[in-house]
């Protein structure tokens, strides 16, 4: 289907390009010149200019004549999605309770393509959290929430994922073979939770549990992140996981129940 | 400028139309047929179909053949903006502390055009909050955060706002004359905070204070919402405002300091 539509006259290339211009902006590229946008999108300067001026006209971008930056109107696009979703609305207050109990950042995410995407997040000030927010995406294979979500896939969809994904080492601990990842996903499915120790980022540990849809399928994942122990006197990975797991499971039960009550 | 660009060959109409298709989805229109999208955007069915199929191709929309809905990839667009903003990142944990102290929902917003837009929000479960999230917009004139933000405008920008805005009665209490609003904004500027009693929505009261940029300008507003007293034995508006105001002012000071430390 992909090639058919992209090649056909049904495909609106201008829309694809315009959205790529919006996505060229990020934490490291808050303000960009025409040249910056051209370089980051691969569009010619003339084309990038047309899209930027159109976005200025529509209110999504502002400019001082030289630099361009996104305006808050861009949030409205994400809001079009979020306002229609039941899970983030229900999960947010329960995550707040959970973060208060365990004094750690907590999040909920769903699987979208080969990535997890955060749909709710509470951050405490104990961890460096700049850059993680609703909308942040990470590869599923290297995260505790991703492994919970992969464990919830039907076998054929898990096979398709494993056949397609490129398992890149994000740290020296990342599982990068299909066999190792498959075994770990199987273990997560059996035990009902996942723990990941510094596979996404050095110094970061994470524990996740599933949230279930009213039909009993894994609808989302819930996690908490903790700093890996620096000294010898801190808790081990197992101790750290065991201390937060009952709280995560209780929060997951409440969100699962709230979803069922809404359906 | 508006007419010049919109009329010129620099304007990319397809981008404008594609973004309008994304924004046609909301809490009341989570799933839409082709006819629904056509009706809500004013595009012909053939045109709406081209845009929807392009969005499906790009991953922003999914379809079962009949119904269309946004995917979580849309969040990435909002994230392009949010990840570059310092204020939401700094404000979120301080709002969490504030909500915990006063047991009420708290928010931060900025002025964008004639509207306030939420850039951070903590909701407690005491109020009905479905539908208010990061990205939500309200008219500035009828909200406590809006009045704080209007009070921070240079005189000529406030004049331009008042000349342009249509003051519609959202409840029977909404200030709808320029004179009344101007007087109230002046009072807010002098006292340094705003209180709005059921002007946006019946039953909803709100108190707001400014957050300052390192240059000393009003950069954002911080608020809390409370239910209006239903019985005769509840706190008066003045009592309710007085009880939360010191907490709001303290949180605002911390966020203002954090912004200064970052700059």
Coordinates of C-alpha atoms in Angstrom, one line a residue:
Chain A
X1 CA 0.0 0.0 0.0
X2 CA 2.8 2.3 0.9
X3 CA 4.4 2.4 -2.5
X4 CA 1.1 2.5 -4.3
X5 CA -0.2 5.6 -2.6
X6 CA 3.2 7.4 -2.4
X7 CA 3.6 7.0 -6.2
X8 CA 0.0 7.9 -7.0
X9 CA -1.6 11.3 -7.6
X10 CA -3.6 10.7 -4.4
X11 CA -0.5 11.5 -2.4
X12 CA -0.2 15.1 -1.3
X13 CA 3.6 15.7 -1.2
X14 CA 3.2 19.2 0.1
X15 CA 1.6 18.0 3.3
X16 CA 4.4 15.4 3.9
X17 CA 7.0 18.1 3.4
X18 CA 5.2 20.7 5.6
X19 CA 5.0 18.2 8.4
X20 CA 8.6 17.4 8.0
X21 CA 9.4 21.1 8.5
X22 CA 7.5 21.2 11.8
X23 CA 9.3 18.0 13.0
X24 CA 12.7 19.5 12.0
X25 CA 12.4 21.6 15.2
X26 CA 13.4 20.1 18.5
X27 CA 15.2 20.7 21.8
X28 CA 18.5 21.3 20.0
X29 CA 16.9 23.2 17.2
X30 CA 14.5 25.7 18.8
X31 CA 15.4 28.5 16.4
X32 CA 16.5 27.8 12.9
X33 CA 17.5 29.9 9.9
X34 CA 16.2 29.0 6.4
X35 CA 19.5 27.2 5.8
X36 CA 19.2 25.2 8.9
X37 CA 15.7 24.0 7.9
X38 CA 16.8 23.3 4.4
X39 CA 19.6 21.2 5.7
X40 CA 17.6 19.3 8.3
X41 CA 14.7 18.5 5.9
X42 CA 16.6 18.0 2.7
X43 CA 14.4 20.5 1.0
X44 CA 15.8 23.2 -1.3
X45 CA 16.0 26.7 0.3
X46 CA 13.3 27.9 -2.0
X47 CA 11.0 25.1 -1.1
X48 CA 11.8 25.3 2.7
X49 CA 11.1 29.1 2.4
X50 CA 7.6 28.5 1.0
X51 CA 6.7 26.0 3.7
X52 CA 8.1 28.2 6.5
X53 CA 6.2 31.3 5.2
X54 CA 3.0 29.2 4.9
X55 CA 3.5 28.0 8.5
X56 CA 4.1 31.6 9.6
X57 CA 0.9 32.6 7.8
X58 CA -1.1 29.9 9.5
X59 CA 0.4 30.8 12.9
X60 CA 2.4 27.7 13.6
X61 CA 5.8 29.4 13.2
X62 CA 7.0 32.9 14.0
X63 CA 10.0 34.7 12.6
X64 CA 12.1 37.8 13.2
X65 CA 13.0 37.8 9.5
X66 CA 16.1 35.6 10.0
X67 CA 15.3 33.0 12.6
X68 CA 12.2 30.8 12.6
X69 CA 10.7 29.0 15.6
X70 CA 7.5 27.1 16.4
X71 CA 4.6 28.7 18.2
X72 CA 2.4 27.2 20.9
X73 CA -0.3 26.6 18.2
X74 CA 1.7 23.5 17.2
X75 CA 0.4 22.0 20.5
X76 CA -3.1 22.2 19.1
X77 CA -2.1 19.4 16.7
X78 CA -1.0 17.1 19.5
X79 CA -4.1 18.1 21.5
X80 CA -6.3 17.0 18.6
X81 CA -5.1 13.5 19.4
X82 CA -4.8 13.6 23.2
X83 CA -8.2 15.1 23.8
X84 CA -9.8 12.0 22.1
X85 CA -7.9 9.5 24.1
X86 CA -9.3 7.9 27.3
X87 CA -6.1 6.4 28.6
X88 CA -4.0 9.5 29.2
X89 CA -7.0 11.3 30.9
X90 CA -7.5 8.4 33.3
X91 CA -3.9 7.5 33.9
X92 CA -2.6 11.0 34.7
X93 CA -4.1 11.4 38.2
X94 CA -3.3 7.8 39.1
X95 CA 0.3 8.3 38.0
X96 CA 0.4 11.4 40.3
X97 CA -0.6 9.2 43.2
X98 CA 1.9 6.6 42.3
X99 CA 4.8 9.1 42.0
X100 CA 3.9 10.5 45.4
X101 CA 4.0 7.0 46.9
X102 CA 7.3 5.9 45.5
X103 CA 9.0 9.3 45.0
X104 CA 10.0 8.5 41.5
X105 CA 9.0 9.6 38.0
X106 CA 6.2 7.5 36.4
X107 CA 4.9 7.2 32.9
X108 CA 2.4 5.5 30.6
X109 CA 3.1 4.7 27.0
X110 CA 1.7 2.8 24.1
X111 CA 3.3 1.0 21.2
X112 CA 3.3 2.9 17.9
X113 CA 5.1 1.2 15.1
X114 CA 8.4 0.0 16.5
X115 CA 8.5 2.6 19.2
X116 CA 6.9 3.4 22.5
X117 CA 5.4 6.8 22.8
X118 CA 4.7 8.5 26.1
X119 CA 1.0 9.4 26.6
X120 CA 1.2 10.5 30.2
X121 CA 4.2 11.4 32.5
X122 CA 4.8 12.7 36.0
X123 CA 8.4 13.7 36.7
X124 CA 9.9 14.1 40.1
X125 CA 13.0 16.3 40.4
X126 CA 15.3 13.5 41.4
X127 CA 16.1 12.5 37.9
X128 CA 17.3 14.5 34.9
X129 CA 14.1 14.4 32.9
X130 CA 14.5 17.3 30.5
X131 CA 13.6 16.0 27.1
X132 CA 11.1 13.3 28.2
X133 CA 7.5 14.4 27.9
X134 CA 4.2 13.3 26.4
X135 CA 5.1 12.5 22.8
X136 CA 8.6 11.4 23.4
X137 CA 9.5 8.1 21.6
X138 CA 12.0 5.4 22.3
X139 CA 12.8 2.1 20.5
X140 CA 10.6 -0.5 22.2
X141 CA 13.3 -3.2 22.5
X142 CA 15.5 -1.2 24.9
X143 CA 12.9 -0.1 27.3
X144 CA 10.9 -1.8 30.1
X145 CA 7.6 -0.4 28.8
X146 CA 8.5 -1.6 25.3
X147 CA 9.2 -5.1 26.5
X148 CA 5.8 -5.2 28.3
X149 CA 4.1 -4.0 25.2
X150 CA 6.0 -6.5 22.9
X151 CA 5.0 -9.2 25.4
X152 CA 1.4 -8.3 24.8
X153 CA 1.6 -8.6 21.0
X154 CA 0.0 -11.6 19.2
X155 CA 2.8 -14.0 18.1
X156 CA 2.6 -13.0 14.4
X157 CA 3.0 -9.3 15.2
X158 CA 5.9 -10.0 17.5
X159 CA 7.5 -12.1 14.7
X160 CA 7.0 -9.2 12.3
X161 CA 8.5 -6.7 14.7
X162 CA 11.6 -8.9 15.3
X163 CA 12.0 -9.5 11.6
X164 CA 12.0 -5.8 10.9
X165 CA 13.6 -4.0 13.8
X166 CA 17.2 -3.1 13.8
X167 CA 18.6 -3.8 17.3
X168 CA 21.2 -1.1 17.8
X169 CA 23.4 -1.1 21.0
X170 CA 22.3 2.1 22.8
X171 CA 24.6 1.3 25.7
X172 CA 27.0 -1.6 26.2
X173 CA 24.2 -3.5 28.0
X174 CA 21.5 -3.3 25.3
X175 CA 20.2 -6.7 24.1
X176 CA 21.0 -6.7 20.4
X177 CA 20.3 -10.3 19.3
X178 CA 16.9 -11.5 18.3
X179 CA 17.3 -14.6 20.4
X180 CA 18.1 -12.7 23.5
X181 CA 15.3 -10.2 23.1
X182 CA 12.8 -13.0 22.3
X183 CA 13.8 -14.9 25.4
X184 CA 13.5 -11.8 27.5
X185 CA 10.0 -10.9 26.1
X186 CA 8.9 -14.4 26.8
X187 CA 10.1 -14.1 30.4
X188 CA 8.3 -10.7 30.7
X189 CA 5.1 -12.3 29.4
X190 CA 5.3 -15.1 32.0
X191 CA 6.2 -12.9 35.0
X192 CA 3.9 -10.0 34.1
X193 CA 6.5 -7.2 34.4
X194 CA 9.8 -6.1 33.0
X195 CA 12.9 -4.6 34.4
X196 CA 15.6 -2.9 32.2
X197 CA 19.0 -2.0 33.6
X198 CA 20.8 0.7 31.7
X199 CA 20.0 -0.7 28.2
X200 CA 18.6 2.6 27.0
X201 CA 20.9 5.0 28.8
X202 CA 23.7 4.5 31.3
X203 CA 22.6 5.1 34.9
X204 CA 18.9 4.6 34.2
X205 CA 16.9 1.6 35.4
X206 CA 13.2 1.1 34.8
X207 CA 10.5 -1.3 35.9
X208 CA 7.2 -1.6 33.9
X209 CA 3.9 -3.5 34.1
X210 CA 1.0 -3.8 31.6
X211 CA -2.3 -1.9 31.6
X212 CA -5.1 -4.0 30.1
X213 CA -7.9 -3.1 27.8
X214 CA -11.5 -4.2 28.7
X215 CA -11.0 -7.0 26.2
X216 CA -8.0 -8.3 28.3
X217 CA -5.3 -7.2 25.8
X218 CA -2.2 -5.2 26.8
X219 CA -3.4 -1.6 26.0
X220 CA -0.5 0.3 27.4
X221 CA 2.4 0.1 29.8
X222 CA 3.2 1.9 33.1
X223 CA 6.7 2.4 34.4
X224 CA 8.9 4.1 36.9
X225 CA 12.6 5.0 36.3
X226 CA 15.3 5.0 39.0
X227 CA 18.9 6.0 39.0
X228 CA 21.2 3.0 38.9
X229 CA 23.1 2.5 42.1
X230 CA 26.4 4.3 42.1
X231 CA 28.0 3.1 45.2
X232 CA 28.2 -0.4 46.7
X233 CA 25.8 0.3 49.5
X234 CA 22.7 1.0 47.4
X235 CA 19.9 -1.4 46.6
X236 CA 20.6 -4.1 44.0
X237 CA 18.5 -4.2 40.8
X238 CA 16.3 -6.9 42.3
X239 CA 15.8 -5.0 45.6
X240 CA 15.0 -1.8 43.7
X241 CA 12.5 -3.6 41.5
X242 CA 10.9 -5.5 44.4
X243 CA 10.3 -2.3 46.3
X244 CA 8.3 -0.5 43.6
X245 CA 6.6 -3.4 41.8
X246 CA 3.6 -3.8 44.2
X247 CA 2.9 -0.1 43.8
X248 CA 3.1 -0.3 40.0
X249 CA 0.8 -3.3 40.0
X250 CA -1.7 -1.6 42.2
X251 CA -1.7 1.5 40.0
X252 CA -2.0 -0.6 36.9
X253 CA -5.1 -2.4 38.4
X254 CA -6.7 0.9 39.1
X255 CA -6.1 2.2 35.6
X256 CA -7.3 -1.1 34.0
X257 CA -10.5 -0.9 36.2
X258 CA -11.0 2.8 35.2
X259 CA -10.7 1.9 31.5
X260 CA -13.2 -1.0 32.0
X261 CA -15.7 1.4 33.8
X262 CA -15.5 3.8 30.8
X263 CA -16.0 1.3 28.1
Chain B
X1 CA 1.0 40.4 5.1
X2 CA -1.8 37.9 5.5
X3 CA -3.5 38.6 2.3
X4 CA -0.3 39.1 0.4
X5 CA 1.1 35.7 1.2
X6 CA -2.2 33.8 1.1
X7 CA -2.8 35.1 -2.4
X8 CA 0.7 34.5 -3.6
X9 CA 2.2 31.5 -5.2
X10 CA 4.4 31.2 -2.0
X11 CA 1.5 29.9 0.0
X12 CA 1.2 26.1 0.1
X13 CA -2.6 25.6 0.3
X14 CA -2.1 21.8 0.6
X15 CA -0.3 22.2 3.9
X16 CA -3.0 24.4 5.3
X17 CA -5.7 22.0 4.3
X18 CA -3.8 19.0 5.7
X19 CA -3.3 20.6 9.0
X20 CA -7.0 21.5 9.1
X21 CA -7.8 17.8 8.6
X22 CA -5.7 16.9 11.7
X23 CA -7.4 19.6 13.7
X24 CA -10.8 18.4 12.7
X25 CA -10.3 15.5 15.1
X26 CA -11.1 16.2 18.8
X27 CA -12.7 14.7 21.9
X28 CA -16.1 14.6 20.3
X29 CA -14.8 13.4 16.9
X30 CA -12.2 10.7 17.7
X31 CA -13.3 8.5 14.8
X32 CA -14.7 10.1 11.6
X33 CA -15.8 8.9 8.3
X34 CA -14.8 10.6 5.0
X35 CA -18.1 12.4 5.1
X36 CA -17.5 13.7 8.6
X37 CA -14.1 15.0 7.8
X38 CA -15.4 16.6 4.6
X39 CA -18.2 18.3 6.6
X40 CA -15.9 19.5 9.4
X41 CA -13.2 20.9 7.1
X42 CA -15.3 22.2 4.3
X43 CA -13.2 20.2 1.8
X44 CA -14.8 18.2 -0.9
X45 CA -15.0 14.4 -0.3
X46 CA -12.4 13.8 -3.0
X47 CA -10.0 16.3 -1.5
X48 CA -10.6 15.2 2.1
X49 CA -9.9 11.6 0.9
X50 CA -6.5 12.6 -0.6
X51 CA -5.4 14.2 2.6
X52 CA -6.6 11.4 4.8
X53 CA -4.9 8.8 2.7
X54 CA -1.7 10.9 2.7
X55 CA -1.9 11.1 6.5
X56 CA -2.5 7.4 6.7
X57 CA 0.6 6.9 4.5
X58 CA 2.7 9.1 6.7
X59 CA 1.4 7.3 9.9
X60 CA -0.5 10.2 11.4
X61 CA -3.9 8.6 10.8
X62 CA -5.1 5.0 10.8
X63 CA -8.2 3.6 9.2
X64 CA -10.3 0.4 9.1
X65 CA -11.4 1.3 5.6
X66 CA -14.4 3.3 6.8
X67 CA -13.5 5.2 9.9
X68 CA -10.4 7.4 10.3
X69 CA -8.6 8.3 13.6
X70 CA -5.4 10.0 14.6
X71 CA -2.4 8.0 15.8
X72 CA 0.0 8.8 18.6
X73 CA 2.5 10.1 15.9
X74 CA 0.5 13.3 16.0
X75 CA 1.9 13.9 19.4
X76 CA 5.4 14.2 17.8
X77 CA 4.3 17.4 16.2
X78 CA 3.4 19.0 19.6
X79 CA 6.6 17.5 21.0
X80 CA 8.6 19.4 18.4
X81 CA 7.5 22.5 20.1
X82 CA 7.4 21.4 23.8
X83 CA 10.9 19.9 23.8
X84 CA 12.4 23.2 22.9
X85 CA 10.6 25.2 25.6
X86 CA 12.2 25.8 28.9
X87 CA 9.2 27.0 30.8
X88 CA 7.0 23.8 30.7
X89 CA 10.0 21.6 31.7
X90 CA 10.8 23.8 34.7
X91 CA 7.2 24.5 35.7
X92 CA 5.9 20.9 35.7
X93 CA 7.6 19.6 38.9
X94 CA 6.9 22.9 40.8
X95 CA 3.2 22.6 39.8
X96 CA 3.2 19.1 41.2
X97 CA 4.4 20.4 44.5
X98 CA 1.8 23.2 44.4
X99 CA -1.1 20.9 43.6
X100 CA 0.0 18.6 46.5
X101 CA 0.1 21.6 48.9
X102 CA -3.3 23.1 48.0
X103 CA -5.1 19.9 46.8
X104 CA -6.3 21.6 43.6
X105 CA -5.5 21.4 39.9
X106 CA -2.8 23.9 38.8
X107 CA -1.7 25.0 35.4
X108 CA 0.7 27.3 33.5
X109 CA -0.1 29.1 30.3
X110 CA 1.2 31.6 27.8
X111 CA -0.5 34.1 25.6
X112 CA -0.8 33.1 21.9
X113 CA -2.7 35.5 19.8
X114 CA -5.9 36.3 21.7
X115 CA -5.9 33.1 23.6
X116 CA -4.2 31.5 26.5
X117 CA -2.7 28.1 25.8
X118 CA -1.9 25.6 28.5
X119 CA 1.8 24.6 28.5
X120 CA 1.8 22.6 31.8
X121 CA -1.0 21.2 33.9
X122 CA -1.5 19.0 37.0
X123 CA -5.0 17.9 37.6
X124 CA -6.4 16.6 40.8
X125 CA -9.4 14.4 40.8
X126 CA -11.6 16.8 42.6
X127 CA -12.7 18.7 39.5
X128 CA -14.0 17.6 36.2
X129 CA -11.0 18.1 34.1
X130 CA -11.6 16.0 31.1
X131 CA -10.8 18.1 28.0
X132 CA -8.2 20.4 29.6
X133 CA -4.6 19.4 28.9
X134 CA -1.4 20.8 27.5
X135 CA -2.5 22.5 24.3
X136 CA -6.0 23.5 25.4
X137 CA -6.8 27.1 24.5
X138 CA -9.3 29.6 26.0
X139 CA -10.1 33.2 25.3
X140 CA -7.8 35.4 27.4
X141 CA -10.4 37.9 28.5
X142 CA -12.5 35.4 30.5
X143 CA -9.7 33.6 32.4
X144 CA -7.6 34.5 35.4
X145 CA -4.4 33.5 33.6
X146 CA -5.5 35.6 30.5
X147 CA -6.0 38.7 32.7
X148 CA -2.5 38.3 34.3
X149 CA -1.0 37.9 30.8
X150 CA -3.0 40.9 29.4
X151 CA -1.8 42.9 32.4
X152 CA 1.8 42.2 31.4
X153 CA 1.4 43.5 27.8
X154 CA 2.9 46.8 26.8
X155 CA 0.1 49.4 26.5
X156 CA 0.1 49.4 22.7
X157 CA -0.3 45.6 22.5
X158 CA -3.1 45.7 25.1
X159 CA -4.9 48.4 23.0
X160 CA -4.5 46.3 19.9
X161 CA -6.0 43.3 21.7
X162 CA -8.9 45.3 23.0
X163 CA -9.6 46.8 19.6
X164 CA -9.6 43.4 18.0
X165 CA -11.1 40.9 20.4
X166 CA -14.8 40.1 20.4
X167 CA -15.9 39.8 24.1
X168 CA -18.6 37.1 24.0
X169 CA -20.5 36.3 27.2
X170 CA -19.5 32.7 28.1
X171 CA -21.6 32.8 31.2
X172 CA -23.9 35.4 32.6
X173 CA -20.9 36.8 34.6
X174 CA -18.4 37.3 31.8
X175 CA -17.1 40.9 31.5
X176 CA -18.1 41.9 28.0
X177 CA -17.4 45.6 27.7
X178 CA -14.0 47.0 26.8
X179 CA -14.2 49.5 29.7
X180 CA -14.9 46.8 32.3
X181 CA -12.2 44.5 31.0
X182 CA -9.7 47.4 30.8
X183 CA -10.4 48.4 34.4
X184 CA -10.1 44.8 35.6
X185 CA -6.8 44.3 33.8
X186 CA -5.5 47.6 35.4
X187 CA -6.5 46.3 38.8
X188 CA -4.8 43.0 38.2
X189 CA -1.6 44.8 37.1
X190 CA -1.6 46.8 40.4
X191 CA -2.4 44.0 42.8
X192 CA -0.2 41.4 41.0
X193 CA -2.8 38.6 40.7
X194 CA -6.2 37.9 39.2
X195 CA -9.3 36.1 40.3
X196 CA -12.1 35.1 38.0
X197 CA -15.4 33.9 39.3
X198 CA -17.5 31.8 36.9
X199 CA -16.8 34.0 33.8
X200 CA -15.5 31.1 31.7
X201 CA -17.7 28.4 33.0
X202 CA -20.4 28.2 35.7
X203 CA -19.2 26.7 38.9
X204 CA -15.5 27.4 38.2
X205 CA -13.3 29.9 40.0
X206 CA -9.7 30.5 39.3
X207 CA -6.8 32.5 40.8
X208 CA -3.7 33.4 38.8
X209 CA -0.3 35.0 39.3
X210 CA 2.4 36.0 36.8
X211 CA 5.7 34.2 36.1
X212 CA 8.4 36.6 35.1
X213 CA 11.1 36.3 32.4
X214 CA 14.7 37.0 33.4
X215 CA 14.2 40.4 31.7
X216 CA 11.3 41.1 34.2
X217 CA 8.5 40.8 31.7
X218 CA 5.4 38.6 32.3
X219 CA 6.4 35.4 30.6
X220 CA 3.6 33.1 31.6
X221 CA 0.8 32.8 34.1
X222 CA 0.2 30.2 36.8
X223 CA -3.2 29.4 38.2
X224 CA -5.4 27.1 40.3
X225 CA -9.0 26.4 39.7
X226 CA -11.6 25.7 42.4
X227 CA -15.2 24.8 42.4
X228 CA -17.5 27.7 43.3
X229 CA -19.2 27.3 46.6
X230 CA -22.5 25.6 46.2
X231 CA -23.9 26.0 49.7
X232 CA -23.9 29.0 52.1
X233 CA -21.4 27.6 54.5
X234 CA -18.4 27.4 52.0
X235 CA -15.7 29.9 51.8
X236 CA -16.4 33.2 50.0
X237 CA -14.5 34.1 46.8
X238 CA -12.2 36.3 48.8
X239 CA -11.5 33.6 51.4
X240 CA -10.9 31.0 48.8
X241 CA -8.5 33.3 46.9
X242 CA -6.7 34.4 50.1
X243 CA -6.1 30.8 51.1
X244 CA -4.3 29.7 47.9
X245 CA -2.6 33.0 46.9
X246 CA 0.5 32.7 49.1
X247 CA 1.1 29.2 47.7
X248 CA 0.7 30.4 44.1
X249 CA 3.1 33.4 44.7
X250 CA 5.7 31.1 46.2
X251 CA 5.5 28.7 43.3
X252 CA 5.7 31.6 40.8
X253 CA 8.8 32.9 42.6
X254 CA 10.5 29.5 42.3
X255 CA 9.7 29.1 38.6
X256 CA 10.8 32.7 37.9
X257 CA 14.1 31.9 39.7
X258 CA 14.5 28.7 37.8
X259 CA 14.0 30.5 34.5
X260 CA 16.6 33.1 35.6
X261 CA 19.1 30.4 36.5
X262 CA 18.7 28.8 33.1
X263 CA 19.2 31.9 31.1

